[in-house]
CSV table of C-alpha atoms and ligand atoms in Angstrom, one decimal:
chain,number,residue,atom,x,y,z
A,1,MET,CA,-7.2,-10.5,18.2
A,2,VAL,CA,-10.9,-9.0,18.8
A,3,GLU,CA,-13.4,-8.9,16.3
A,4,GLU,CA,-15.3,-6.1,17.0
A,5,ASP,CA,-11.7,-4.6,15.9
A,6,THR,CA,-12.4,-5.7,12.6
A,7,LEU,CA,-13.3,-3.1,9.9
A,8,ILE,CA,-14.9,-6.2,8.7
A,9,PRO,CA,-16.8,-9.6,10.5
A,10,VAL,CA,-13.3,-11.5,10.0
A,11,GLU,CA,-15.6,-14.2,8.5
A,12,ASP,CA,-16.2,-11.4,5.4
A,13,TYR,CA,-12.1,-11.5,5.3
A,14,LEU,CA,-11.9,-15.0,5.8
A,15,LYS,CA,-15.0,-15.2,2.7
A,16,ALA,CA,-13.1,-13.2,0.5
A,17,GLY,CA,-9.7,-14.9,0.4
A,18,VAL,CA,-7.5,-11.8,2.1
A,19,HIS,CA,-4.8,-13.5,4.6
A,20,ILE,CA,-4.6,-16.3,1.6
A,21,GLY,CA,-1.1,-16.1,1.1
A,22,THR,CA,1.3,-19.1,-1.8
A,23,GLN,CA,3.6,-21.7,-0.7
A,24,HIS,CA,6.3,-19.7,-0.3
A,25,LYS,CA,7.0,-16.6,2.2
A,26,THR,CA,10.4,-14.3,1.8
A,27,ASN,CA,11.9,-12.5,5.4
A,28,ASP,CA,10.5,-9.5,4.3
A,29,MET,CA,7.2,-11.0,5.4
A,30,GLU,CA,7.2,-12.8,8.3
A,31,ASP,CA,5.8,-10.6,10.8
A,32,PHE,CA,2.8,-11.1,9.2
A,33,ILE,CA,2.9,-14.5,8.4
A,34,TYR,CA,0.2,-15.9,11.0
A,35,LYS,CA,0.8,-20.4,10.7
A,36,VAL,CA,1.8,-22.2,7.6
A,37,ARG,CA,-1.3,-25.2,5.9
A,38,ASP,CA,-1.2,-28.1,6.2
A,39,ASP,CA,-1.8,-27.8,2.2
A,40,GLY,CA,1.5,-25.3,2.2
A,41,LEU,CA,0.4,-22.2,1.7
A,42,TYR,CA,1.2,-19.4,4.3
A,43,ILE,CA,-1.8,-18.1,6.2
A,44,PHE,CA,-1.4,-13.8,7.5
A,45,ASP,CA,-2.1,-12.9,10.5
A,46,ILE,CA,-5.5,-11.3,9.5
A,47,GLY,CA,-5.9,-8.5,11.8
A,48,LYS,CA,-1.9,-6.9,11.2
A,49,THR,CA,-4.0,-6.5,7.5
A,50,ASP,CA,-6.5,-4.8,8.3
A,51,GLN,CA,-4.2,-2.5,10.7
A,52,ARG,CA,-2.0,-1.7,7.6
A,53,ILE,CA,-5.4,-0.6,5.7
A,54,ARG,CA,-6.4,2.5,8.2
A,55,THR,CA,-2.9,3.3,8.4
A,56,ALA,CA,-3.0,3.2,4.6
A,57,ALA,CA,-5.8,4.8,5.0
A,58,ARG,CA,-4.5,7.3,7.1
A,59,PHE,CA,-1.5,7.5,5.2
A,60,LEU,CA,-3.0,8.4,2.5
A,61,SER,CA,-5.3,10.8,3.3
A,62,ARG,CA,-2.4,13.4,4.1
A,63,PHE,CA,-2.1,14.1,1.0
A,64,ASP,CA,-3.3,15.9,-1.6
A,65,PRO,CA,-5.9,13.6,-3.6
A,66,SER,CA,-5.0,14.6,-6.9
A,67,LYS,CA,-1.3,13.9,-6.1
A,68,ILE,CA,-2.7,10.1,-5.7
A,69,LEU,CA,-1.7,6.8,-8.2
A,70,ALA,CA,-2.8,3.7,-7.5
A,71,VAL,CA,-1.3,0.8,-10.3
A,72,SER,CA,-1.9,-2.5,-12.0
A,73,ALA,CA,-0.3,-4.6,-14.5
A,74,ARG,CA,-2.2,-7.1,-13.8
A,75,GLU,CA,-5.8,-8.4,-14.9
A,76,TYR,CA,-6.9,-8.2,-11.5
A,77,GLY,CA,-5.9,-5.9,-10.3
A,78,LYS,CA,-7.3,-3.6,-12.5
A,79,ARG,CA,-10.8,-3.1,-11.9
A,80,PRO,CA,-10.0,-2.6,-8.5
A,81,ALA,CA,-7.1,0.1,-8.2
A,82,GLU,CA,-9.1,2.1,-11.1
A,83,LEU,CA,-12.5,2.7,-9.4
A,84,PHE,CA,-10.6,3.0,-5.2
A,85,ALA,CA,-8.5,6.0,-7.7
A,86,LYS,CA,-11.9,7.6,-8.8
A,87,ILE,CA,-13.4,6.7,-5.9
A,88,VAL,CA,-10.6,8.7,-3.3
A,89,GLY,CA,-9.5,11.4,-6.3
A,90,GLY,CA,-6.8,10.4,-7.8
A,91,LYS,CA,-5.1,9.3,-10.4
A,92,SER,CA,-4.4,5.2,-12.0
A,93,SER,CA,-2.7,3.8,-14.4
A,94,VAL,CA,-3.4,0.3,-15.2
A,95,GLY,CA,-1.7,-2.6,-17.2
A,96,ARG,CA,1.6,-2.2,-19.3
A,97,MET,CA,2.5,1.3,-18.0
A,98,ILE,CA,4.6,4.2,-20.0
A,99,PRO,CA,8.0,4.1,-19.3
A,100,GLY,CA,9.0,7.1,-18.0
A,101,MET,CA,5.0,7.8,-16.8
A,102,LEU,CA,7.4,8.9,-13.6
A,103,THR,CA,10.4,10.2,-15.0
A,104,ASN,CA,10.4,12.0,-18.4
A,105,PRO,CA,8.9,15.6,-18.7
A,106,ASN,CA,9.0,15.5,-21.5
A,107,LEU,CA,6.1,12.4,-22.1
A,108,ASP,CA,2.6,13.7,-22.3
A,109,HIS,CA,2.3,11.0,-20.3
A,110,TYR,CA,4.6,11.9,-17.7
A,111,ILE,CA,2.8,12.4,-13.9
A,112,GLU,CA,3.9,13.4,-11.2
A,113,PRO,CA,2.2,11.9,-7.6
A,114,GLU,CA,2.7,12.2,-4.0
A,115,ILE,CA,2.2,8.8,-3.1
A,116,VAL,CA,1.8,5.5,-5.1
A,117,VAL,CA,-0.3,2.5,-4.5
A,118,ALA,CA,1.2,-0.4,-5.9
A,119,THR,CA,-1.5,-3.4,-6.3
A,120,ASP,CA,1.9,-6.1,-6.6
A,121,PRO,CA,5.8,-5.5,-6.4
A,122,ILE,CA,6.1,-8.3,-8.8
A,123,GLY,CA,4.0,-7.1,-11.6
A,124,ASP,CA,4.6,-3.1,-10.9
A,125,GLN,CA,7.7,-3.2,-11.0
A,126,GLN,CA,8.3,-0.8,-13.2
A,127,ALA,CA,5.9,1.9,-10.7
A,128,LEU,CA,7.7,0.7,-8.1
A,129,LYS,CA,11.7,1.1,-10.3
A,130,GLU,CA,10.2,4.2,-11.8
A,131,ALA,CA,9.0,5.8,-8.0
A,132,ASN,CA,12.2,5.1,-6.8
A,133,THR,CA,14.8,7.0,-9.2
A,134,SER,CA,11.8,10.1,-7.1
A,135,GLY,CA,12.1,9.7,-5.0
A,136,ILE,CA,8.0,9.2,-5.1
A,137,PRO,CA,6.5,7.1,-1.8
A,138,VAL,CA,5.4,4.1,-2.1
A,139,ILE,CA,1.7,1.9,-0.9
A,140,ALA,CA,2.6,-1.3,-1.7
A,141,LEU,CA,-0.2,-5.0,-1.6
A,142,CYS,CA,2.2,-7.5,-0.6
A,143,ASP,CA,1.4,-11.2,-0.9
A,144,THR,CA,3.7,-14.1,1.6
A,145,ASN,CA,6.2,-14.5,-1.7
A,146,ASN,CA,6.8,-10.8,-2.4
A,147,MET,CA,10.4,-9.0,-2.1
A,148,ILE,CA,9.1,-5.5,0.1
A,149,SER,CA,12.1,-3.7,-2.1
A,150,ASN,CA,11.4,0.1,-1.7
A,151,VAL,CA,8.3,-0.5,-1.0
A,152,ASP,CA,7.3,1.2,1.8
A,153,LEU,CA,3.9,0.7,4.0
A,154,VAL,CA,3.0,-2.2,3.2
A,155,ILE,CA,-0.8,-4.1,3.1
A,156,PRO,CA,-0.7,-7.8,3.6
A,157,ALA,CA,-2.4,-9.7,2.0
A,158,ASN,CA,-3.8,-12.1,-1.1
A,159,ASN,CA,-2.9,-10.2,-3.8
A,160,LYS,CA,-3.4,-12.0,-6.7
A,161,GLY,CA,-7.4,-13.6,-6.2
A,162,ARG,CA,-9.9,-11.3,-7.4
A,163,LYS,CA,-12.7,-11.0,-4.4
A,164,ALA,CA,-9.4,-10.5,-2.2
A,165,LEU,CA,-8.6,-7.8,-4.3
A,166,SER,CA,-11.3,-6.4,-4.3
A,167,MET,CA,-12.7,-6.0,-0.8
A,168,VAL,CA,-8.8,-4.9,0.6
A,169,TYR,CA,-9.5,-1.9,-2.5
A,170,TRP,CA,-12.6,-1.5,-1.7
A,171,LEU,CA,-12.6,-1.6,2.5
A,172,LEU,CA,-9.4,0.7,1.3
A,173,SER,CA,-11.5,3.3,-0.6
A,174,ARG,CA,-13.7,3.1,2.5
A,175,GLU,CA,-11.5,3.7,5.1
A,176,THR,CA,-9.6,6.9,2.5
A,177,VAL,CA,-12.9,8.9,2.1
A,178,LYS,CA,-13.8,8.5,5.9
A,179,GLU,CA,-9.4,9.4,6.7
A,180,GLN,CA,-10.6,12.1,3.4
A,181,GLU,CA,-13.6,13.7,5.9
A,182,ARG,CA,-15.2,13.1,2.7
A,183,LEU,CA,-17.2,9.8,4.0
A,184,ALA,CA,-18.8,11.2,7.8
A,185,ASP,CA,-18.8,7.1,10.0
A,186,ASP,CA,-23.2,7.4,10.1
A,187,GLU,CA,-22.7,8.1,6.6
A,188,LYS,CA,-22.8,5.0,4.4
A,189,PHE,CA,-20.5,4.2,1.5
A,190,LYS,CA,-21.9,4.0,-1.6
A,191,TYR,CA,-20.1,1.2,-3.0
A,192,GLU,CA,-20.0,-2.7,-2.1
A,193,VAL,CA,-17.7,-4.3,-2.8
A,194,GLU,CA,-18.9,-6.4,-5.8
A,195,ASP,CA,-18.8,-3.0,-7.8
A,196,PHE,CA,-14.9,-3.8,-7.2
A,197,GLU,CA,-14.5,-7.0,-8.7
A,198,ALA,CA,-13.3,-7.7,-12.2
A,199,GLU,CA,-15.3,-9.3,-14.3
A,200,ILE,CA,-14.3,-13.1,-15.2
B,1,MET,CA,23.6,24.4,5.7
B,2,SER,CA,22.8,24.7,9.4
B,3,ASP,CA,23.2,20.4,11.0
B,4,GLU,CA,19.3,21.6,12.0
B,5,ASP,CA,18.4,21.2,7.7
B,6,GLU,CA,20.4,18.5,6.7
B,7,ILE,CA,17.8,14.8,6.4
B,8,ARG,CA,18.9,12.0,7.7
B,9,CYS,CA,17.3,8.3,6.6
B,10,VAL,CA,15.9,7.0,10.3
B,11,SER,CA,17.2,3.1,9.5
B,12,CYS,CA,20.6,3.5,9.0
B,13,GLY,CA,21.0,7.4,10.4
B,14,ILE,CA,23.3,8.3,6.5
B,15,THR,CA,23.3,11.4,5.3
B,16,ILE,CA,21.0,11.7,2.6
B,17,THR,CA,21.9,13.7,0.0
B,18,GLY,CA,21.6,13.5,-4.5
B,19,PRO,CA,17.4,12.1,-5.8
B,20,ALA,CA,16.1,8.9,-4.7
B,21,PHE,CA,15.9,9.4,-1.5
B,22,THR,CA,12.4,9.8,0.0
B,23,SER,CA,11.0,11.7,2.7
B,24,PHE,CA,6.6,11.4,4.1
B,25,PRO,CA,5.3,11.7,7.2
B,26,CYS,CA,5.1,8.8,9.1
B,27,PRO,CA,1.6,6.7,7.7
B,28,GLU,CA,0.4,6.3,11.1
B,29,CYS,CA,0.8,9.9,13.2
B,30,GLY,CA,2.1,11.4,10.2
B,31,GLU,CA,3.7,13.6,13.5
B,32,VAL,CA,7.0,13.2,11.9
B,33,THR,CA,8.5,12.9,8.2
B,34,ILE,CA,10.7,9.7,7.8
B,35,ALA,CA,13.4,10.1,5.3
B,36,ARG,CA,14.8,6.8,4.5
B,37,CYS,CA,18.1,6.4,1.7
B,38,LYS,CA,18.3,4.6,-1.2
B,39,ASN,CA,20.4,2.1,-0.1
B,40,CYS,CA,17.8,1.6,3.3
B,41,ARG,CA,14.6,1.4,1.0
B,42,LYS,CA,16.1,-0.7,-1.1
B,43,GLN,CA,17.3,-3.4,1.1
B,44,SER,CA,13.5,-3.0,3.3
B,45,ASN,CA,14.8,-2.0,6.2
B,46,HIS,CA,13.1,-1.2,8.9
B,47,TYR,CA,11.7,2.5,9.4
B,48,LYS,CA,10.8,3.7,12.9
B,49,CYS,CA,8.7,7.0,13.9
B,50,SER,CA,10.2,8.7,17.4
B,51,GLU,CA,7.0,9.5,18.1
B,52,CYS,CA,4.6,6.6,17.9
B,53,GLY,CA,6.4,3.8,17.7
B,54,PHE,CA,5.2,3.1,14.2
B,55,ILE,CA,7.7,0.4,12.5
B,56,GLY,CA,7.1,0.0,8.8
B,57,PRO,CA,7.4,-0.9,5.9
C,1,ZN,ZN1,10.8,-7.5,10.2
C,2,ZN,ZN1,25.7,20.5,8.2
C,3,ZN,ZN1,19.4,4.2,5.2
C,4,ZN,ZN1,4.5,8.1,13.9
């Protein structure tokens, strides 16, 4: 892996802990894992994570921005998911999702997204279930211990750490607006990674 | 419906009918529509783009 080929220097990914998985791995996630560390933590191949962020951005840019829905039931993903949605022109649902939001047209909160971005297949299982029922494709940040059932595009990454989540969502936001042609290659992205960090 | 209109799951080849399947442009190249049946989604079976070779999920 050549450093110049990644969206940000590899050290920046490592500093944010994007590559650090858990002590468990699923068969589903094996393709994205580089090694197991002495302390038993599985480690992602950061080159693959980087590639998938690019692919996800390209994928997202093919949808009407207002039809993008980002979800995060878990605390550390709330701020990053909300800010991502705001920047790309989509919607977000953070915290506990209202049951039926994607399946029950009689609800006030019913919406019809065309693509869902989930922060964690476990925390966001309600969203995954409803997206499945409604046939909506799903992009999900998946850690080494996640099953990827009902996920259509995996972004392999630490989806538990505060800094890791802010880094992944910051990059995904930046790359998506580039792909949407709302940010030129030589133009500076006006958000900093820190803007995405959840308060402690 | 003509054979051209039939939607087939890219992973298992089954003809898809009814809800709960999904289809989307290939995440990588956008050239081909990828359809996944309910079962292949559930089992997280791989799919491959016939145009660019991208393998998901
Ligand atoms: Zn695999
Ligand atoms: Zn026919
Ligand atoms: Zn199938
Ligand atoms: Zn393709």
